[in-house]
Each structure stands twice: as C-alpha cells, then as structure tokens.
Amino acid sequence: MTASDTPASVPAATGTVTTAVPARLDRLPWSRWHWMIVIGLGTVWILDGLEVTTVGNIAGRLSEKGSGLAISSAQVTGIAAALYVAGACAGALFFGWLTDRFGRKRLFMVTLVVYLAATALTALSFSPWWFFTFRFLTGFGIGGEYAAINSAIDELIPSKYRGRVDLIINGSYWLGAIGGALLSVVMLNTDIFPKDLGWRLTFALGVVLGLVILLVRRHVPESPRWQFIHGRGEEAEELVSSVEREIEQEKGETLPQPDREITIKQRKSIGFGLIAKTVFGRYPKRATLGLALFIGQAFLYNAITFGFGAILTKFFDVPTDRTGYYFAVIAAGNFIGPLVLGKLFDTVGRRIMISSTYLLSGILLFGTAWLFDRGSLNATTLTACWCVVLFFASAGASSAYLTVSEIFPMETRAMAIAFFYALGTAAGGISGPLVFADLTKSGVVGDTVLAFQIGAGLMCAAGLVAAFLAVNAERRSLEDIATPLSVAEPSGPASAPAT
C-alpha cells in the first residue's frame, strides 16, 4: 500500500474529524508541485518591490510640465505614498479576516485582481484625485496579498523547508526593487518615451507581470489545513492524495507513512474576539515578539531607505538621476541576505538566527553612523556599508513575517499576519517619515547620524527580545508550534493504516 492510499479522515463524532493531513504535508520531499506554489504565490512580492520603487523614482517626472498629470513631486512622495501605506494596512486587516473565514485560495485570487485593476487604472490617471484613489486601492490589494499568501505558503510548504522558503520569498521584494530602479532609468528617458507615456507604461508593465502570475496562481490549491478545519475534510484528503501520487510518480519511490494524526472539531468561522483573545491573551510573549520584530525592522529600514537619495545628493553631490543605480546595489544586498542565510533558519534554528541578524544589522548600522560622523565615507563606501547592514537586516525582517505566520494557531494565522504587517507598515510608512524626514534631509551630519542611531537602537532592542522570546519553530509542524483552537484531542502517532 502506498502513502497515497492513506484512508480518508475518519469522523470520530458529528462535527469532529481525525486526520493525518498535516503530517502528510510535512513529510513530502521537495517537488515540482512545491515550485508551482512558490512561483504562483511568492512572486507577487517582486511586484510590490517594483511598485514602491517605481513610484518613488518617477515622482520627479510626474511633477514636470508635459507629464499629463498636474501633480507635484511632494504630493507623489507624500500624499500618494501615505495613501498607499494606509491602503496596505486596511487591505491586510480586511482581507486577513476574510482569508481566515473564507479560505486562502479565494482571497489570494481576489487580492491579486484588486491589485491588477488598481494598477491599470493608475496608469490612466488624468488628475491628482484619480492617482491618489488608485494608489490607495493598489496598496489595499498588496496588503491583502501579504495576509492571504503568507498563510497559504506556510500551510503548504513542508516544515523542514518552511523557514528558508518564507525568507527567500519575502526577500524577493528586493528583486522588484532592483527592477523598479533600473526600469525607471529606461522609462524616464525622453529619447525613448515621451514625458506623458513612459511612466504610464511602467505601471502597465506591472499589470502584465501580474497577469502572468494570475495564470500560474489558478493552479495553486486551497490549503488542506484550512479545509479540514472548515468542514471540508474530504476535499483536503482528496487534494493531499493527488499530490502524493504526483510526487511518488515524479520521484519514483513510495512515500513513508505519516507518523501522527490530529482530531479536530470542525467549524465554519472564528470570531474576531476569539482571534484577539488568542493572540494577545493566550500568547502575550509571542505577541510582544511580533511587535518588537516588526517595529525594529521598520525603523531601521526607514533610517536608511527613506532618505538615502537626499543623503547621497546633499553630502556627496550624487546627481539625482543617478541615485537609482545606488539603490539597485542596496536592493541587491537585501535580496542576497535571505538567499544566503535562509537555510540556516531551518538548521541552526530560529532563535539564534533571528536574534543574531537583528543584532548584527543594528551594530553594523551603529558602526556606519560612527564612520559617517567622522567623515570617513564617500558615496560608494557608504552604499557598501548599507549593503552589509541590509544583508543581515533583510534576513531578519523577512523572519519577522515568518515568525508571526507560524507561532499562532491556524485559525488566527492570516489575521495575525495582517495585524503585525499593518502595524509594521504603519510604523514604517507613517511614524518613520515623521521621525526621519527632517533628520535625513537637513544636510546636517549630526541629524543623519541620529537617524541611523535610532534605527540601529530599535533593531538591537528587537534582537534582544528575540534572544529571550523567539520560538524554536524550525522543522516543527505548525500544529506543534501552536495547537489549533479547534483541536479535540492532542495529536499523536497515526494509527496503523488499513491493509
């Protein structure tokens, strides 16, 4: 008998189901099916990076006469950016609640459609109010993506790969940032495209890439973990069995039997009150950890990226039209960090890696501030310092998303991701600019040093919190890390399969 012949879930009582689905998913070897999930779900982060970076780089062009849009650069980087952030926060919370209630697949299709429609309509902007409206709705869709996709990825990827996959996927944001920085150089070249067309085509390219992702995403299944809790146990069993058959055929070998089962009281939905009580009442230390990680990374990133262009132009006379090249280098460092360090989060462990990446990036930024204050840096060496800092910071920041997506019960997962994402986005997009705007743009060395020190200090503080409170979640089933609220009895060894 092959693993794919594992018997369907056996109802223990009305509304109760005993299943080995989580164990069956976690013991799967890496396969083409998993690559389909990563490509279908994870690549949207590239779009987010492309989106944010592109808008920042085209702000100057939009404000020029002849752009086809009567808007100032300050309105693009101020009002429009704030509305994008507000939309992302609202979208994360709204779609996060719907994702836990109606399923991962339904919502990760809806959120991508919202993003595509809003981006397409942004390209057609003819007045500031139109541009502002659809920047908000673009953010609304992106925020929903974070909640729906992170929850789906964690529930579909085997436990031994979950850390590195999450980190690399979240880090892929910076591939989009590199693309956005370099794309703006081409699209804003008036020798190639007219002033009123290049920036519109930039948004249109985002739509084209999103449509390709949408085509792949149609084949990504619903989370079997969500299905068996929400009264769809038979669908979950059929899905996992089909995946097992596909992987056995691909690998040419029989999968081992799952080693445990779990008994669940099925339910249709979870109330928001119970979600809040669980996250903050049942797991206060984990909630504190999530808050610390998100706030720390948000302020460190704003200390560097919010005013990087102004720092380069004011202190090192870098032409404005060349700052995109420096940003592309910084973005490359951000992506390489999770790519190189991701595996260590599954092998060395979460606590050591999360705390060390936070502390190292904070200490290195303190060192950068000291060198900057002494006048020991130029544009190239400062960028190199930022790259090293962000190599570690990016892995740490990505692990913040991983952490909040795996340390709370399955029924609350999307909402927990949404809450902490919204908090981090608000801290980075609202509090960050308020704190760092004057410091990094004043042209005073001491002000910029203070900005670096604030970001470094909060990152180090978060690293210390992680050293004490981080959960050793590496290579563990999600159900072991946080017992589902719907569990009827503890999980244990799976019963012997029928022969």
GROMACS .gro file of C-alpha atoms in nm:
model
  499
    1MET     CA    1   0.000   0.000   0.000
    2THR     CA    2   0.143   0.342  -0.095
    3ALA     CA    3   0.125   0.658   0.113
    4SER     CA    4  -0.134   0.793  -0.125
    5ASP     CA    5  -0.367   0.514  -0.017
    6THR     CA    6  -0.385   0.653   0.335
    7PRO     CA    7  -0.750   0.623   0.438
    8ALA     CA    8  -0.971   0.929   0.432
    9SER     CA    9  -1.034   1.118   0.752
   10VAL     CA   10  -1.250   0.914   0.986
   11PRO     CA   11  -1.519   1.116   1.168
   12ALA     CA   12  -1.490   1.049   1.541
   13ALA     CA   13  -1.825   1.216   1.605
   14THR     CA   14  -2.061   1.464   1.442
   15GLY     CA   15  -1.857   1.772   1.352
   16THR     CA   16  -1.533   1.603   1.455
   17VAL     CA   17  -1.266   1.465   1.222
   18THR     CA   18  -0.942   1.275   1.277
   19THR     CA   19  -0.683   1.337   1.007
   20ALA     CA   20  -0.316   1.289   0.924
   21VAL     CA   21  -0.319   1.569   0.663
   22PRO     CA   22  -0.066   1.797   0.842
   23ALA     CA   23   0.181   1.511   0.889
   24ARG     CA   24   0.133   1.400   0.529
   25LEU     CA   25   0.211   1.750   0.401
   26ASP     CA   26   0.515   1.793   0.625
   27ARG     CA   27   0.684   1.468   0.522
   28LEU     CA   28   0.666   1.542   0.148
   29PRO     CA   29   1.000   1.581  -0.036
   30TRP     CA   30   1.057   1.899  -0.239
   31SER     CA   31   0.892   1.864  -0.579
   32ARG     CA   32   0.763   2.038  -0.890
   33TRP     CA   33   0.434   2.089  -0.703
   34HIS     CA   34   0.612   2.299  -0.441
   35TRP     CA   35   0.785   2.504  -0.708
   36MET     CA   36   0.442   2.579  -0.858
   37ILE     CA   37   0.328   2.712  -0.519
   38VAL     CA   38   0.637   2.928  -0.478
   39ILE     CA   39   0.607   3.077  -0.827
   40GLY     CA   40   0.231   3.122  -0.811
   41LEU     CA   41   0.224   3.283  -0.469
   42GLY     CA   42   0.569   3.415  -0.388
   43THR     CA   43   0.642   3.618  -0.699
   44VAL     CA   44   0.389   3.886  -0.605
   45TRP     CA   45   0.649   4.032  -0.367
   46ILE     CA   46   0.852   4.121  -0.674
   47LEU     CA   47   0.554   4.326  -0.794
   48ASP     CA   48   0.534   4.506  -0.460
   49GLY     CA   49   0.902   4.599  -0.476
   50LEU     CA   50   0.863   4.710  -0.837
   51GLU     CA   51   0.556   4.915  -0.747
   52VAL     CA   52   0.702   5.102  -0.450
   53THR     CA   53   1.040   5.173  -0.608
   54THR     CA   54   0.894   5.282  -0.940
   55VAL     CA   55   0.664   5.539  -0.784
   56GLY     CA   56   0.948   5.686  -0.582
   57ASN     CA   57   1.165   5.716  -0.891
   58ILE     CA   58   0.901   5.865  -1.121
   59ALA     CA   59   0.792   6.132  -0.871
   60GLY     CA   60   1.014   6.394  -1.035
   61ARG     CA   61   0.885   6.313  -1.383
   62LEU     CA   62   0.518   6.328  -1.280
   63SER     CA   63   0.568   6.681  -1.147
   64GLU     CA   64   0.718   6.806  -1.473
   65LYS     CA   65   0.518   7.006  -1.723
   66GLY     CA   66   0.401   6.780  -2.003
   67SER     CA   67   0.371   6.465  -1.789
   68GLY     CA   68  -0.004   6.457  -1.844
   69LEU     CA   69  -0.074   6.485  -1.471
   70ALA     CA   70  -0.090   6.813  -1.277
   71ILE     CA   71   0.075   6.689  -0.957
   72SER     CA   72   0.379   6.790  -0.752
   73SER     CA   73   0.668   6.566  -0.652
   74ALA     CA   74   0.581   6.626  -0.285
   75GLN     CA   75   0.226   6.503  -0.349
   76VAL     CA   76   0.359   6.182  -0.504
   77THR     CA   77   0.607   6.104  -0.226
   78GLY     CA   78   0.384   6.247   0.045
   79ILE     CA   79   0.008   6.214  -0.003
   80ALA     CA   80   0.018   5.929  -0.257
   81ALA     CA   81   0.277   5.735  -0.056
   82ALA     CA   82   0.077   5.779   0.266
   83LEU     CA   83  -0.241   5.663   0.092
   84TYR     CA   84  -0.060   5.356  -0.044
   85VAL     CA   85   0.053   5.273   0.311
   86ALA     CA   86  -0.295   5.335   0.452
   87GLY     CA   87  -0.441   5.111   0.181
   88ALA     CA   88  -0.191   4.836   0.258
   89CYS     CA   89  -0.277   4.848   0.630
   90ALA     CA   90  -0.651   4.846   0.564
   91GLY     CA   91  -0.623   4.575   0.299
   92ALA     CA   92  -0.416   4.349   0.524
   93LEU     CA   93  -0.670   4.369   0.806
   94PHE     CA   94  -0.978   4.339   0.583
   95PHE     CA   95  -0.854   4.056   0.363
   96GLY     CA   96  -0.676   3.888   0.654
   97TRP     CA   97  -1.010   3.848   0.832
   98LEU     CA   98  -1.174   3.720   0.512
   99THR     CA   99  -0.885   3.479   0.448
  100ASP     CA  100  -0.931   3.307   0.783
  101ARG     CA  101  -1.307   3.298   0.725
  102PHE     CA  102  -1.340   3.203   0.356
  103GLY     CA  103  -1.011   3.034   0.270
  104ARG     CA  104  -0.668   3.112   0.129
  105LYS     CA  105  -0.726   3.042  -0.240
  106ARG     CA  106  -1.041   3.250  -0.282
  107LEU     CA  107  -0.872   3.551  -0.126
  108PHE     CA  108  -0.531   3.529  -0.290
  109MET     CA  109  -0.713   3.537  -0.624
  110VAL     CA  110  -0.929   3.834  -0.521
  111THR     CA  111  -0.639   4.038  -0.380
  112LEU     CA  112  -0.432   3.997  -0.696
  113VAL     CA  113  -0.726   4.107  -0.912
  114VAL     CA  114  -0.770   4.416  -0.691
  115TYR     CA  115  -0.401   4.496  -0.731
  116LEU     CA  116  -0.410   4.448  -1.110
  117ALA     CA  117  -0.721   4.659  -1.162
  118ALA     CA  118  -0.595   4.943  -0.941
  119THR     CA  119  -0.251   4.946  -1.107
  120ALA     CA  120  -0.404   4.953  -1.455
  121LEU     CA  121  -0.628   5.244  -1.359
  122THR     CA  122  -0.330   5.427  -1.203
  123ALA     CA  123  -0.165   5.419  -1.546
  124LEU     CA  124  -0.470   5.603  -1.684
  125SER     CA  125  -0.453   5.885  -1.425
  126PHE     CA  126  -0.562   6.223  -1.557
  127SER     CA  127  -0.585   6.417  -1.228
  128PRO     CA  128  -0.437   6.401  -0.876
  129TRP     CA  129  -0.756   6.269  -0.713
  130TRP     CA  130  -0.766   5.977  -0.959
  131PHE     CA  131  -0.399   5.899  -0.894
  132PHE     CA  132  -0.448   5.916  -0.514
  133THR     CA  133  -0.759   5.694  -0.522
  134PHE     CA  134  -0.594   5.415  -0.714
  135ARG     CA  135  -0.269   5.435  -0.518
  136PHE     CA  136  -0.482   5.363  -0.210
  137LEU     CA  137  -0.657   5.071  -0.384
  138THR     CA  138  -0.325   4.933  -0.512
  139GLY     CA  139  -0.199   4.930  -0.155
  140PHE     CA  140  -0.529   4.773  -0.046
  141GLY     CA  141  -0.467   4.480  -0.279
  142ILE     CA  142  -0.100   4.442  -0.183
  143GLY     CA  143  -0.182   4.443   0.189
  144GLY     CA  144  -0.436   4.167   0.133
  145GLU     CA  145  -0.175   3.969  -0.060
  146TYR     CA  146   0.059   3.960   0.240
  147ALA     CA  147  -0.206   3.807   0.466
  148ALA     CA  148  -0.353   3.559   0.218
  149ILE     CA  149  -0.025   3.442   0.069
  150ASN     CA  150   0.196   3.408   0.377
  151SER     CA  151  -0.070   3.195   0.546
  152ALA     CA  152  -0.111   2.975   0.236
  153ILE     CA  153   0.263   2.927   0.182
  154ASP     CA  154   0.328   2.824   0.541
  155GLU     CA  155   0.046   2.571   0.533
  156LEU     CA  156   0.154   2.414   0.203
  157ILE     CA  157   0.534   2.402   0.240
  158PRO     CA  158   0.690   2.107   0.435
  159SER     CA  159   0.814   2.202   0.781
  160LYS     CA  160   1.181   2.133   0.708
  161TYR     CA  161   1.183   2.387   0.423
  162ARG     CA  162   0.940   2.643   0.564
  163GLY     CA  163   1.196   2.887   0.706
  164ARG     CA  164   1.419   2.926   0.401
  165VAL     CA  165   1.125   2.937   0.158
  166ASP     CA  166   0.950   3.209   0.358
  167LEU     CA  167   1.265   3.418   0.387
  168ILE     CA  168   1.356   3.396   0.020
  169ILE     CA  169   1.002   3.473  -0.091
  170ASN     CA  170   0.974   3.777   0.134
  171GLY     CA  171   1.323   3.885   0.030
  172SER     CA  172   1.224   3.868  -0.337
  173TYR     CA  173   1.060   4.208  -0.280
  174TRP     CA  174   1.407   4.346  -0.345
  175LEU     CA  175   1.431   4.185  -0.686
  176GLY     CA  176   1.134   4.400  -0.775
  177ALA     CA  177   1.307   4.700  -0.620
  178ILE     CA  178   1.612   4.640  -0.839
  179GLY     CA  179   1.386   4.611  -1.142
  180GLY     CA  180   1.198   4.927  -1.047
  181ALA     CA  181   1.517   5.126  -1.000
  182LEU     CA  182   1.665   5.018  -1.333
  183LEU     CA  183   1.333   5.030  -1.518
  184SER     CA  184   1.286   5.393  -1.422
  185VAL     CA  185   1.617   5.480  -1.588
  186VAL     CA  186   1.480   5.349  -1.920
  187MET     CA  187   1.119   5.458  -1.889
  188LEU     CA  188   1.209   5.814  -1.790
  189ASN     CA  189   1.448   5.857  -2.082
  190THR     CA  190   1.270   6.108  -2.306
  191ASP     CA  191   1.482   5.996  -2.601
  192ILE     CA  192   1.290   5.666  -2.583
  193PHE     CA  193   0.946   5.759  -2.447
  194PRO     CA  194   0.758   6.091  -2.432
  195LYS     CA  195   0.716   6.251  -2.088
  196ASP     CA  196   0.347   6.162  -2.073
  197LEU     CA  197   0.393   5.797  -2.175
  198GLY     CA  198   0.697   5.641  -2.006
  199TRP     CA  199   0.559   5.649  -1.651
  200ARG     CA  200   0.225   5.508  -1.770
  201LEU     CA  201   0.398   5.218  -1.944
  202THR     CA  202   0.584   5.144  -1.620
  203PHE     CA  203   0.255   5.079  -1.442
  204ALA     CA  204   0.128   4.885  -1.742
  205LEU     CA  205   0.429   4.653  -1.719
  206GLY     CA  206   0.333   4.575  -1.360
  207VAL     CA  207  -0.012   4.474  -1.485
  208VAL     CA  208   0.138   4.242  -1.748
  209LEU     CA  209   0.359   4.070  -1.491
  210GLY     CA  210   0.063   4.038  -1.255
  211LEU     CA  211  -0.148   3.873  -1.526
  212VAL     CA  212   0.123   3.612  -1.579
  213ILE     CA  213   0.125   3.541  -1.205
  214LEU     CA  214  -0.255   3.517  -1.208
  215LEU     CA  215  -0.240   3.246  -1.475
  216VAL     CA  216   0.000   3.038  -1.263
  217ARG     CA  217  -0.192   3.104  -0.944
  218ARG     CA  218  -0.509   2.945  -1.083
  219HIS     CA  219  -0.341   2.607  -1.030
  220VAL     CA  220  -0.242   2.670  -0.668
  221PRO     CA  221  -0.482   2.475  -0.443
  222GLU     CA  222  -0.664   2.570  -0.127
  223SER     CA  223  -0.480   2.495   0.197
  224PRO     CA  224  -0.578   2.141   0.310
  225ARG     CA  225  -0.521   2.258   0.667
  226TRP     CA  226  -0.787   2.525   0.623
  227GLN     CA  227  -1.018   2.276   0.451
  228PHE     CA  228  -1.028   2.009   0.720
  229ILE     CA  229  -1.093   2.264   0.996
  230HIS     CA  230  -1.375   2.428   0.800
  231GLY     CA  231  -1.578   2.116   0.731
  232ARG     CA  232  -1.414   2.014   0.404
  233GLY     CA  233  -1.222   1.712   0.525
  234GLU     CA  234  -1.296   1.501   0.218
  235GLU     CA  235  -1.166   1.774  -0.014
  236ALA     CA  236  -0.848   1.800   0.194
  237GLU     CA  237  -0.792   1.424   0.176
  238GLU     CA  238  -0.851   1.413  -0.200
  239LEU     CA  239  -0.613   1.703  -0.259
  240VAL     CA  240  -0.329   1.561  -0.047
  241SER     CA  241  -0.375   1.215  -0.201
  242SER     CA  242  -0.347   1.358  -0.552
  243VAL     CA  243  -0.030   1.549  -0.455
  244GLU     CA  244   0.119   1.233  -0.303
  245ARG     CA  245   0.050   1.036  -0.620
  246GLU     CA  246   0.207   1.310  -0.832
  247ILE     CA  247   0.521   1.324  -0.615
  248GLU     CA  248   0.556   0.945  -0.596
  249GLN     CA  249   0.544   0.934  -0.976
  250GLU     CA  250   0.797   1.217  -1.004
  251LYS     CA  251   1.040   1.065  -0.751
  252GLY     CA  252   0.983   0.704  -0.847
  253GLU     CA  253   0.953   0.593  -0.486
  254THR     CA  254   0.687   0.528  -0.223
  255LEU     CA  255   0.641   0.794   0.043
  256PRO     CA  256   0.674   0.691   0.409
  257GLN     CA  257   0.361   0.665   0.620
  258PRO     CA  258   0.265   0.976   0.822
  259ASP     CA  259   0.362   0.945   1.186
  260ARG     CA  260   0.075   1.123   1.358
  261GLU     CA  261  -0.290   1.227   1.345
  262ILE     CA  262  -0.488   1.513   1.490
  263THR     CA  263  -0.856   1.526   1.589
  264ILE     CA  264  -1.038   1.849   1.508
  265LYS     CA  265  -1.381   1.988   1.593
  266GLN     CA  266  -1.478   2.139   1.262
  267ARG     CA  267  -1.618   2.490   1.249
  268LYS     CA  268  -1.722   2.731   0.977
  269SER     CA  269  -1.566   3.050   1.111
  270ILE     CA  270  -1.374   3.206   1.401
  271GLY     CA  271  -1.493   3.529   1.562
  272PHE     CA  272  -1.264   3.832   1.571
  273GLY     CA  273  -1.296   3.846   1.952
  274LEU     CA  274  -1.160   3.493   1.985
  275ILE     CA  275  -0.874   3.576   1.748
  276ALA     CA  276  -0.773   3.880   1.955
  277LYS     CA  277  -0.809   3.688   2.282
  278THR     CA  278  -0.591   3.408   2.147
  279VAL     CA  279  -0.312   3.626   2.006
  280PHE     CA  280  -0.285   3.869   2.298
  281GLY     CA  281  -0.433   3.670   2.587
  282ARG     CA  282  -0.309   3.319   2.525
  283TYR     CA  283   0.023   3.414   2.364
  284PRO     CA  284   0.130   3.753   2.511
  285LYS     CA  285   0.504   3.678   2.483
  286ARG     CA  286   0.468   3.581   2.119
  287ALA     CA  287   0.265   3.895   2.052
  288THR     CA  288   0.541   4.102   2.217
  289LEU     CA  289   0.797   3.927   1.997
  290GLY     CA  290   0.598   4.004   1.683
  291LEU     CA  291   0.560   4.371   1.777
  292ALA     CA  292   0.931   4.406   1.854
  293LEU     CA  293   1.044   4.243   1.530
  294PHE     CA  294   0.816   4.447   1.306
  295ILE     CA  295   0.883   4.782   1.472
  296GLY     CA  296   1.259   4.725   1.481
  297GLN     CA  297   1.291   4.639   1.112
  298ALA     CA  298   1.052   4.917   1.008
  299PHE     CA  299   1.260   5.187   1.174
  300LEU     CA  300   1.596   5.051   1.060
  301TYR     CA  301   1.476   5.042   0.700
  302ASN     CA  302   1.336   5.393   0.720
  303ALA     CA  303   1.658   5.520   0.875
  304ILE     CA  304   1.841   5.407   0.559
  305THR     CA  305   1.598   5.394   0.269
  306PHE     CA  306   1.366   5.685   0.343
  307GLY     CA  307   1.635   5.949   0.294
  308PHE     CA  308   1.902   5.760   0.102
  309GLY     CA  309   1.863   5.976  -0.208
  310ALA     CA  310   1.877   6.301  -0.011
  311ILE     CA  311   2.184   6.179   0.180
  312LEU     CA  312   2.369   6.093  -0.140
  313THR     CA  313   2.283   6.420  -0.313
  314LYS     CA  314   2.336   6.654  -0.015
  315PHE     CA  315   2.653   6.506   0.130
  316PHE     CA  316   2.823   6.352  -0.173
  317ASP     CA  317   2.685   6.553  -0.468
  318VAL     CA  318   2.547   6.246  -0.643
  319PRO     CA  319   2.318   6.362  -0.931
  320THR     CA  320   1.952   6.287  -0.866
  321ASP     CA  321   1.918   6.087  -1.187
  322ARG     CA  322   2.197   5.852  -1.074
  323THR     CA  323   2.070   5.762  -0.727
  324GLY     CA  324   1.871   5.477  -0.883
  325TYR     CA  325   2.195   5.291  -0.953
  326TYR     CA  326   2.298   5.317  -0.588
  327PHE     CA  327   1.954   5.197  -0.479
  328ALA     CA  328   1.981   4.897  -0.711
  329VAL     CA  329   2.305   4.799  -0.535
  330ILE     CA  330   2.141   4.833  -0.192
  331ALA     CA  331   1.845   4.628  -0.310
  332ALA     CA  332   2.079   4.353  -0.432
  333GLY     CA  333   2.229   4.328  -0.083
  334ASN     CA  334   1.879   4.298   0.058
  335PHE     CA  335   1.793   4.002  -0.164
  336ILE     CA  336   2.123   3.819  -0.121
  337GLY     CA  337   2.082   3.816   0.259
  338PRO     CA  338   1.775   3.586   0.277
  339LEU     CA  339   1.904   3.385  -0.018
  340VAL     CA  340   2.234   3.303   0.157
  341LEU     CA  341   2.117   3.287   0.518
  342GLY     CA  342   1.770   3.136   0.469
  343LYS     CA  343   1.874   2.771   0.511
  344LEU     CA  344   2.035   2.848   0.848
  345PHE     CA  345   1.694   2.941   0.991
  346ASP     CA  346   1.594   2.577   0.936
  347THR     CA  347   1.921   2.422   1.053
  348VAL     CA  348   2.091   2.645   1.310
  349GLY     CA  349   1.748   2.750   1.437
  350ARG     CA  350   1.505   3.039   1.460
  351ARG     CA  351   1.609   3.189   1.794
  352ILE     CA  352   1.980   3.214   1.714
  353MET     CA  353   1.932   3.337   1.359
  354ILE     CA  354   1.656   3.590   1.427
  355SER     CA  355   1.834   3.746   1.725
  356SER     CA  356   2.176   3.746   1.554
  357THR     CA  357   2.057   3.903   1.226
  358TYR     CA  358   1.875   4.177   1.416
  359LEU     CA  359   2.168   4.246   1.649
  360LEU     CA  360   2.432   4.231   1.376
  361SER     CA  361   2.246   4.469   1.147
  362GLY     CA  362   2.188   4.712   1.435
  363ILE     CA  363   2.552   4.704   1.548
  364LEU     CA  364   2.676   4.746   1.191
  365LEU     CA  365   2.448   5.047   1.142
  366PHE     CA  366   2.589   5.200   1.463
  367GLY     CA  367   2.933   5.149   1.307
  368THR     CA  368   2.818   5.311   0.983
  369ALA     CA  369   2.686   5.611   1.180
  370TRP     CA  370   3.024   5.646   1.353
  371LEU     CA  371   3.215   5.638   1.024
  372PHE     CA  372   2.971   5.883   0.865
  373ASP     CA  373   3.009   6.121   1.160
  374ARG     CA  374   3.390   6.109   1.123
  375GLY     CA  375   3.367   6.193   0.752
  376SER     CA  376   3.534   5.864   0.662
  377LEU     CA  377   3.282   5.765   0.394
  378ASN     CA  378   3.206   5.863   0.036
  379ALA     CA  379   2.901   5.771  -0.173
  380THR     CA  380   3.047   5.434  -0.273
  381THR     CA  381   3.171   5.326   0.070
  382LEU     CA  382   2.851   5.444   0.240
  383THR     CA  383   2.650   5.237  -0.007
  384ALA     CA  384   2.878   4.941   0.064
  385CYS     CA  385   2.817   4.982   0.438
  386TRP     CA  386   2.442   4.994   0.378
  387CYS     CA  387   2.466   4.676   0.171
  388VAL     CA  388   2.636   4.488   0.454
  389VAL     CA  389   2.386   4.618   0.710
  390LEU     CA  390   2.090   4.524   0.492
  391PHE     CA  391   2.234   4.183   0.405
  392PHE     CA  392   2.163   4.085   0.767
  393ALA     CA  393   1.864   4.318   0.820
  394SER     CA  394   1.675   4.176   0.522
  395ALA     CA  395   1.704   3.821   0.654
  396GLY     CA  396   1.589   3.947   0.993
  397ALA     CA  397   1.298   4.146   0.852
  398SER     CA  398   1.185   3.851   0.642
  399SER     CA  399   1.199   3.631   0.951
  400ALA     CA  400   0.954   3.870   1.119
  401TYR     CA  401   0.692   3.770   0.862
  402LEU     CA  402   0.788   3.405   0.903
  403THR     CA  403   0.759   3.432   1.281
  404VAL     CA  404   0.409   3.576   1.303
  405SER     CA  405   0.284   3.337   1.037
  406GLU     CA  406   0.388   3.024   1.227
  407ILE     CA  407   0.365   3.094   1.603
  408PHE     CA  408  -0.012   3.142   1.632
  409PRO     CA  409  -0.294   2.885   1.585
  410MET     CA  410  -0.401   2.809   1.229
  411GLU     CA  411  -0.745   2.964   1.271
  412THR     CA  412  -0.586   3.302   1.351
  413ARG     CA  413  -0.290   3.285   1.113
  414ALA     CA  414  -0.396   3.522   0.835
  415MET     CA  415  -0.535   3.774   1.081
  416ALA     CA  416  -0.218   3.763   1.292
  417ILE     CA  417  -0.006   3.821   0.982
  418ALA     CA  418  -0.237   4.106   0.881
  419PHE     CA  419  -0.220   4.274   1.222
  420PHE     CA  420   0.157   4.269   1.256
  421TYR     CA  421   0.209   4.359   0.890
  422ALA     CA  422  -0.030   4.654   0.927
  423LEU     CA  423   0.149   4.765   1.242
  424GLY     CA  424   0.493   4.739   1.082
  425THR     CA  425   0.374   4.913   0.765
  426ALA     CA  426   0.216   5.193   0.968
  427ALA     CA  427   0.532   5.233   1.176
  428GLY     CA  428   0.746   5.238   0.865
  429GLY     CA  429   0.517   5.446   0.644
  430ILE     CA  430   0.375   5.690   0.896
  431SER     CA  431   0.593   5.714   1.207
  432GLY     CA  432   0.914   5.659   1.009
  433PRO     CA  433   0.877   5.957   0.775
  434LEU     CA  434   0.769   6.179   1.064
  435VAL     CA  435   1.082   6.086   1.257
  436PHE     CA  436   1.335   6.072   0.974
  437ALA     CA  437   1.217   6.327   0.715
  438ASP     CA  438   1.380   6.632   0.872
  439LEU     CA  439   1.680   6.439   1.003
  440THR     CA  440   1.791   6.292   0.671
  441LYS     CA  441   1.708   6.596   0.457
  442SER     CA  442   1.851   6.871   0.679
  443GLY     CA  443   2.202   6.844   0.539
  444VAL     CA  444   2.340   6.836   0.895
  445VAL     CA  445   2.573   6.544   0.962
  446GLY     CA  446   2.462   6.509   1.324
  447ASP     CA  447   2.096   6.477   1.224
  448THR     CA  448   2.165   6.195   0.982
  449VAL     CA  449   2.383   6.021   1.241
  450LEU     CA  450   2.093   6.042   1.487
  451ALA     CA  451   1.859   5.887   1.228
  452PHE     CA  452   2.098   5.595   1.186
  453GLN     CA  453   2.131   5.555   1.563
  454ILE     CA  454   1.753   5.546   1.618
  455GLY     CA  455   1.709   5.272   1.358
  456ALA     CA  456   2.008   5.079   1.491
  457GLY     CA  457   1.892   5.106   1.851
  458LEU     CA  458   1.542   4.975   1.783
  459MET     CA  459   1.683   4.690   1.571
  460CYS     CA  460   1.919   4.588   1.853
  461ALA     CA  461   1.634   4.608   2.105
  462ALA     CA  462   1.425   4.375   1.888
  463GLY     CA  463   1.722   4.137   1.862
  464LEU     CA  464   1.744   4.118   2.242
  465VAL     CA  465   1.370   4.049   2.265
  466ALA     CA  466   1.413   3.768   2.011
  467ALA     CA  467   1.704   3.622   2.210
  468PHE     CA  468   1.467   3.567   2.503
  469LEU     CA  469   1.125   3.519   2.338
  470ALA     CA  470   1.182   3.367   1.992
  471VAL     CA  471   1.013   3.031   1.940
  472ASN     CA  472   1.221   2.733   1.828
  473ALA     CA  473   0.990   2.657   1.536
  474GLU     CA  474   1.246   2.510   1.296
  475ARG     CA  475   1.148   2.179   1.134
  476ARG     CA  476   0.835   2.155   1.350
  477SER     CA  477   0.478   2.110   1.235
  478LEU     CA  478   0.262   2.421   1.258
  479GLU     CA  479   0.023   2.224   1.482
  480ASP     CA  480   0.309   2.152   1.726
  481ILE     CA  481   0.420   2.515   1.740
  482ALA     CA  482   0.067   2.639   1.821
  483THR     CA  483  -0.215   2.395   1.893
  484PRO     CA  484  -0.518   2.473   1.673
  485LEU     CA  485  -0.814   2.625   1.859
  486SER     CA  486  -1.033   2.355   1.705
  487VAL     CA  487  -0.830   2.061   1.834
  488ALA     CA  488  -1.043   1.798   2.007
  489GLU     CA  489  -0.758   1.594   2.150
  490PRO     CA  490  -0.378   1.609   2.137
  491SER     CA  491  -0.204   1.493   1.823
  492GLY     CA  492  -0.022   1.165   1.842
  493PRO     CA  493   0.110   0.872   1.641
  494ALA     CA  494  -0.102   0.788   1.342
  495SER     CA  495  -0.298   0.468   1.365
  496ALA     CA  496  -0.173   0.180   1.155
  497PRO     CA  497  -0.307   0.208   0.800
  498ALA     CA  498  -0.553  -0.046   0.674
  499THR     CA  499  -0.401  -0.319   0.462
   0.00000   0.00000   0.00000
